[in-house]
CSV table of C-alpha atoms in Angstrom, one decimal:
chain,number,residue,atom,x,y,z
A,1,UNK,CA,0.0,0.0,0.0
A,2,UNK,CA,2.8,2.5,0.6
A,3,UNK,CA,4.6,2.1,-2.6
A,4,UNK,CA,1.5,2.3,-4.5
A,5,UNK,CA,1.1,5.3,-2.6
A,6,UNK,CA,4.3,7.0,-3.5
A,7,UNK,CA,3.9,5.6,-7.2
A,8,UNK,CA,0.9,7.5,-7.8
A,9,UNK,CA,1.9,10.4,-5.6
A,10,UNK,CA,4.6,10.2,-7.4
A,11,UNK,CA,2.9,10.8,-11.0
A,12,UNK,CA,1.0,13.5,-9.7
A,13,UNK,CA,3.8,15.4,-9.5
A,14,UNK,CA,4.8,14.3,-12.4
A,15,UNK,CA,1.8,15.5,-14.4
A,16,UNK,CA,1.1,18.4,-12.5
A,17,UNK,CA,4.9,19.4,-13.9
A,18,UNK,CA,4.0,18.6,-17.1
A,19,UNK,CA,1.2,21.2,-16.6
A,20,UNK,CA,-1.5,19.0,-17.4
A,21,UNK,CA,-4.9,19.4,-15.8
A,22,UNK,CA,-5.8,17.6,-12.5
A,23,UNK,CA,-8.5,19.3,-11.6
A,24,UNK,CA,-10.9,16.6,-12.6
A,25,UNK,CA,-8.3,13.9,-11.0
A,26,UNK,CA,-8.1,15.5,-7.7
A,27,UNK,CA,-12.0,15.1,-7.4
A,28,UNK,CA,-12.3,11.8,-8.2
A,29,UNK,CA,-9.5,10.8,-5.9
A,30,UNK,CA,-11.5,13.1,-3.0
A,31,UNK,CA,-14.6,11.1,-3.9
A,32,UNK,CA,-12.9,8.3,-4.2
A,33,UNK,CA,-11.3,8.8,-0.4
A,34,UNK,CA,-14.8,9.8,1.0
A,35,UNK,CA,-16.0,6.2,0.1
A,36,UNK,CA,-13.5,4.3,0.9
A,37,UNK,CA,-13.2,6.4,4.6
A,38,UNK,CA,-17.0,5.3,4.9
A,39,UNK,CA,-16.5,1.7,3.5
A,40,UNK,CA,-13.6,1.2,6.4
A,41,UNK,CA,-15.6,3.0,9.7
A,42,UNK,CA,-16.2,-0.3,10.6
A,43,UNK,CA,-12.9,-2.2,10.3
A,44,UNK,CA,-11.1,0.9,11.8
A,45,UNK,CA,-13.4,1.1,14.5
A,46,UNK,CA,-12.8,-2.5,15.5
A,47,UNK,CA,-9.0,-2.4,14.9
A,48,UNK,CA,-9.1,0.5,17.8
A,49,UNK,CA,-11.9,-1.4,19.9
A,50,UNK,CA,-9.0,-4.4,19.6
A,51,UNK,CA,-6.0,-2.2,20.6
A,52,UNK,CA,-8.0,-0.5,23.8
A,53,UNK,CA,-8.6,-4.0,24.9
A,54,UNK,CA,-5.0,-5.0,24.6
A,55,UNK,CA,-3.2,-1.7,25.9
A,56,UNK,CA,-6.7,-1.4,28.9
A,57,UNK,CA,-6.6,-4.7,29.9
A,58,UNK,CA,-10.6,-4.4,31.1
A,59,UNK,CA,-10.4,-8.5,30.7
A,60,UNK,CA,-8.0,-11.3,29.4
A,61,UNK,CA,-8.1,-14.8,28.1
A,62,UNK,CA,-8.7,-16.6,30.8
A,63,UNK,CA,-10.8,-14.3,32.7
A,64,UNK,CA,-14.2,-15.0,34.3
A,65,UNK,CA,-16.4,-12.0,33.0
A,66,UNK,CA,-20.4,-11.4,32.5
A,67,UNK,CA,-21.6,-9.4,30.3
A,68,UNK,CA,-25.6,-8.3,30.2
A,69,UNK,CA,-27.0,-11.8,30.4
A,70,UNK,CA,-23.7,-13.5,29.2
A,71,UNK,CA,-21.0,-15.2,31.9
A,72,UNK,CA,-18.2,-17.5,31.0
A,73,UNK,CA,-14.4,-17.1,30.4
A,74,UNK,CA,-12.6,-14.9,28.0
A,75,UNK,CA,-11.1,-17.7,25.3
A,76,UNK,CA,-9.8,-15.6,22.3
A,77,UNK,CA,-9.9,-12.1,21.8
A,78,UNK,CA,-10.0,-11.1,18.1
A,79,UNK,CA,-9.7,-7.8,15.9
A,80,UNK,CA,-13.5,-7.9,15.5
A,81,UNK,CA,-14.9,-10.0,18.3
A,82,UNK,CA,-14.3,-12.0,21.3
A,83,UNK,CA,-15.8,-15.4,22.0
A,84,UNK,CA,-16.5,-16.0,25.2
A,85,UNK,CA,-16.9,-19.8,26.6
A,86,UNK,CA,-20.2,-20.3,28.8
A,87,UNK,CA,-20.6,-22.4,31.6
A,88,UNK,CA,-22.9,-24.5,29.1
A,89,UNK,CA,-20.2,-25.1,26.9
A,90,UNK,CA,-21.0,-22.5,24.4
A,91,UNK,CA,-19.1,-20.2,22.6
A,92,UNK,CA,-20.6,-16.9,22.5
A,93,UNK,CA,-18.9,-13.9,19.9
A,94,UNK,CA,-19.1,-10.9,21.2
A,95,UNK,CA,-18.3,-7.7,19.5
A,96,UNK,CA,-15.6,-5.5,20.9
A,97,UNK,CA,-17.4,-2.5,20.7
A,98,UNK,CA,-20.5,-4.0,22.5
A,99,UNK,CA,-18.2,-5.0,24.8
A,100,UNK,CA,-16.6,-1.7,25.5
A,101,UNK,CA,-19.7,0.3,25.3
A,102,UNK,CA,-21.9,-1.8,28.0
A,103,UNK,CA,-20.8,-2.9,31.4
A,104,UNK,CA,-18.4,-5.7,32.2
A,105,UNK,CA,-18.1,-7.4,35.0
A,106,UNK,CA,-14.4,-9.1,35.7
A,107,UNK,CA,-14.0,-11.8,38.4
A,108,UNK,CA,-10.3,-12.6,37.4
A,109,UNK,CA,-9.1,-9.6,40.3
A,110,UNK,CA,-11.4,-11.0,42.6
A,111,UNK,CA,-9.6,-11.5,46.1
A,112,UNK,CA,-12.9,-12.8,47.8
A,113,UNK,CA,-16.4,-13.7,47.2
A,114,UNK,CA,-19.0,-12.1,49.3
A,115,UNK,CA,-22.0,-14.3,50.3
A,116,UNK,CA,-25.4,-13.4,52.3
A,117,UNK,CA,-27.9,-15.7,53.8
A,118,UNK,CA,-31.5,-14.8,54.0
A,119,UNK,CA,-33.4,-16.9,56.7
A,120,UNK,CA,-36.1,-16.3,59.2
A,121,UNK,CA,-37.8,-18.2,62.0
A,122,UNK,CA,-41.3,-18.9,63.3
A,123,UNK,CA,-42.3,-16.2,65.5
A,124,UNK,CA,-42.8,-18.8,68.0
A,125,UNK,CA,-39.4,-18.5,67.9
A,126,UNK,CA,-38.8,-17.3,72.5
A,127,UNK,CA,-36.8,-14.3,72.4
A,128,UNK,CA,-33.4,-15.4,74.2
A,129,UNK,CA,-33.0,-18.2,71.0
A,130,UNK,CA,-33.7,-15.1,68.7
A,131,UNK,CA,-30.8,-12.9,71.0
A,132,UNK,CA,-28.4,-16.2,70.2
A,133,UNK,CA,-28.9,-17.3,66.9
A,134,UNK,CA,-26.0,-14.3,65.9
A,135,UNK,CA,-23.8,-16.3,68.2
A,136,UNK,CA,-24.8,-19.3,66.5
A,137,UNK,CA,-24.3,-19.1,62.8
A,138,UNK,CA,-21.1,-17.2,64.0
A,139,UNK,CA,-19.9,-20.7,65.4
A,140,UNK,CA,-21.2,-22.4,62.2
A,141,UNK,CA,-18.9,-20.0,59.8
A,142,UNK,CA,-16.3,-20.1,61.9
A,143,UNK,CA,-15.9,-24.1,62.0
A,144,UNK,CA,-16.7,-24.6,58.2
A,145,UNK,CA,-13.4,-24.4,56.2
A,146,UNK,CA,-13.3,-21.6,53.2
A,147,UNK,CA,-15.2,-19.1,55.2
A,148,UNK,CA,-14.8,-16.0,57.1
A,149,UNK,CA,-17.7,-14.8,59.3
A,150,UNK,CA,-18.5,-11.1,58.8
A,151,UNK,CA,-21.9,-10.0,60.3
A,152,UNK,CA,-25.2,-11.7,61.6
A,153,UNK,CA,-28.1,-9.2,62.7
A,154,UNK,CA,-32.1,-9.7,62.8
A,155,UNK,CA,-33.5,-7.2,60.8
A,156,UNK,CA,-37.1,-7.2,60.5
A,157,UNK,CA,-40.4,-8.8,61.6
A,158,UNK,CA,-41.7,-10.5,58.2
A,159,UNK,CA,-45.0,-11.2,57.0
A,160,UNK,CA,-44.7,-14.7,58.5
A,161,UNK,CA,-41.1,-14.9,60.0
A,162,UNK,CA,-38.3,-13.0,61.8
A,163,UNK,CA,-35.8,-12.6,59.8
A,164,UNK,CA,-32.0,-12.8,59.6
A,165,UNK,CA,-28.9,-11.8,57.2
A,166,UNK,CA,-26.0,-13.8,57.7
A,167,UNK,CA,-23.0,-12.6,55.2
A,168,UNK,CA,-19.9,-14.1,55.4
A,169,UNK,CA,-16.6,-14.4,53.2
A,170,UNK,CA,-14.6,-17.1,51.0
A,171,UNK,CA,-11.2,-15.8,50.6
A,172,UNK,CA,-11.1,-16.8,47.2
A,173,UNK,CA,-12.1,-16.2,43.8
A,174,UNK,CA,-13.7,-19.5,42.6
A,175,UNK,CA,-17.2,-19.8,43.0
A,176,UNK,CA,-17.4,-23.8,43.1
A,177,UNK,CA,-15.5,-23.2,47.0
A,178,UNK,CA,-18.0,-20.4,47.6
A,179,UNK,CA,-21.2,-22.4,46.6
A,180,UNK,CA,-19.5,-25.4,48.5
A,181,UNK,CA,-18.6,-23.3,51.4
A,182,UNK,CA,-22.5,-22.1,51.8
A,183,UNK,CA,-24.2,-25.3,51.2
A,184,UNK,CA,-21.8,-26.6,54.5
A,185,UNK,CA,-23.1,-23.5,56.3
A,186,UNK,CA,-27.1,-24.1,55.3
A,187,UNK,CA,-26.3,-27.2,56.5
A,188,UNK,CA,-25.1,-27.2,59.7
A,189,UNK,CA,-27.5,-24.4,60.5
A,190,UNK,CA,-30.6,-27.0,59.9
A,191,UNK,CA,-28.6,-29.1,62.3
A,192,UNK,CA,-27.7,-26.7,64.7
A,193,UNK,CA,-31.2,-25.3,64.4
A,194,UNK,CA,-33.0,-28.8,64.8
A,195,UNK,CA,-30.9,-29.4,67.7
A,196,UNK,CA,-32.2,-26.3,69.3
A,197,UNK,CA,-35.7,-26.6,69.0
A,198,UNK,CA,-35.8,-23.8,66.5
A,199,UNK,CA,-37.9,-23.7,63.3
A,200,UNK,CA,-37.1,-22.1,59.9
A,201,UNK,CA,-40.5,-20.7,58.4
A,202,UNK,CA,-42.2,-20.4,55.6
A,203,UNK,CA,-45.3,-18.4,54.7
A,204,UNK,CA,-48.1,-19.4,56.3
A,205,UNK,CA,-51.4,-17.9,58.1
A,206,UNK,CA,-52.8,-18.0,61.2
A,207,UNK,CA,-56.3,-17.5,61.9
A,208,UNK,CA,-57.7,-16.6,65.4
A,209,UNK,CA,-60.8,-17.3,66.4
A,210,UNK,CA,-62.3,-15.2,69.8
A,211,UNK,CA,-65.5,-17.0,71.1
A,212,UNK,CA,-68.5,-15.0,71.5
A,213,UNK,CA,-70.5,-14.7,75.3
């Protein structure tokens, strides 16, 4: 492309010397340039999209990302596209400019994984086992291994149980140790739970009835 650049730059001159007319030559080549600018947006656009990827880093092969409904890891990363393989064993392409003009969400940077718990009791539930069960999943985090304990409170008086958020952490990036880390938690709380006499509820009604004189 560069020496047929300087070839016909090079006539140009040339003709221009010879004093003949390139009035008519210098439009068409204008016209000609307008087209082919418009013809290339595309490609050009792309080949940038490809180079802020590489010089930005916002992912990498290898890296865990989701994108709008989209999750899997990164497994090549193209001048045009990226594919993407899915945790169904997929490939999903991806343009780069969708994926630089929407929001991506990278896991590869992530230290820990942050999980919550949402349970509630019956509200049979006495009030001293409700002032301990803090203490208790505590215990539970605490002896499970992958897990850091961070916070338990009661929070609020549901429409048919009291209700608790447990979060804790996994000090680590894969989510197979997180789920497996939880389901050991769930667990021993049903145990722990059962053991104490207390109930996990689920909605229900109760229905008083006042006898009449």
């Amino acid at each position: 492309m560069l020496r047929a650049f300087v070839w016909v730059l090079g006539i140009l001159i040339y003709l221009q010397n010879r004093d003949v007319q390139l009035g008519a030559v210098f439009a068409t080549l204008a016209a000609a340039g307008i087209g082919i600018g418009i013809a290339l947006r595309g490609p050009v656009e792309d080949f940038f999209t490809y180079l802020t990827i590489l010089f930005d880093r916002p992912f990498r092969i290898g890296d865990f990302i989701i994108f709008e409904e989209y999750l899997g890891a990164v497994e090549t990363i193209g001048i045009r596209s990226s594919r993407i393989r899915a945790l169904g064993g997929e490939v999903i392409a991806i343009k780069n400019s969708e994926l630089l003009a929407k929001t991506v969400r990278n896991f590869a940077a992530l230290e820990r994984r942050r999980r919550t718990v949402i349970f509630g009791v019956t509200y049979q539930t006495p009030a001293a086992l409700i002032e301990a069960i803090p203490q208790w999943t505590r215990e539970i985090v605490e002896a499970t291994p992958d897990s850091e304990f961070d916070r338990c409170y009661f929070i609020s008086f549901g429409a048919s149980s009291l209700d608790f958020e447990l979060v804790f952490y996994v000090p680590m990036a894969d989510l197979v140790v997180a789920l497996k880390a939880q389901q050991q938690i769930q667990l021993g709380m049903m145990r722990y739970f059962e053991a104490k006499g207390v109930e996990f509820a689920y909605p229900t009604q109760t229905l008083f009835i006042e006898k009449g004189n």
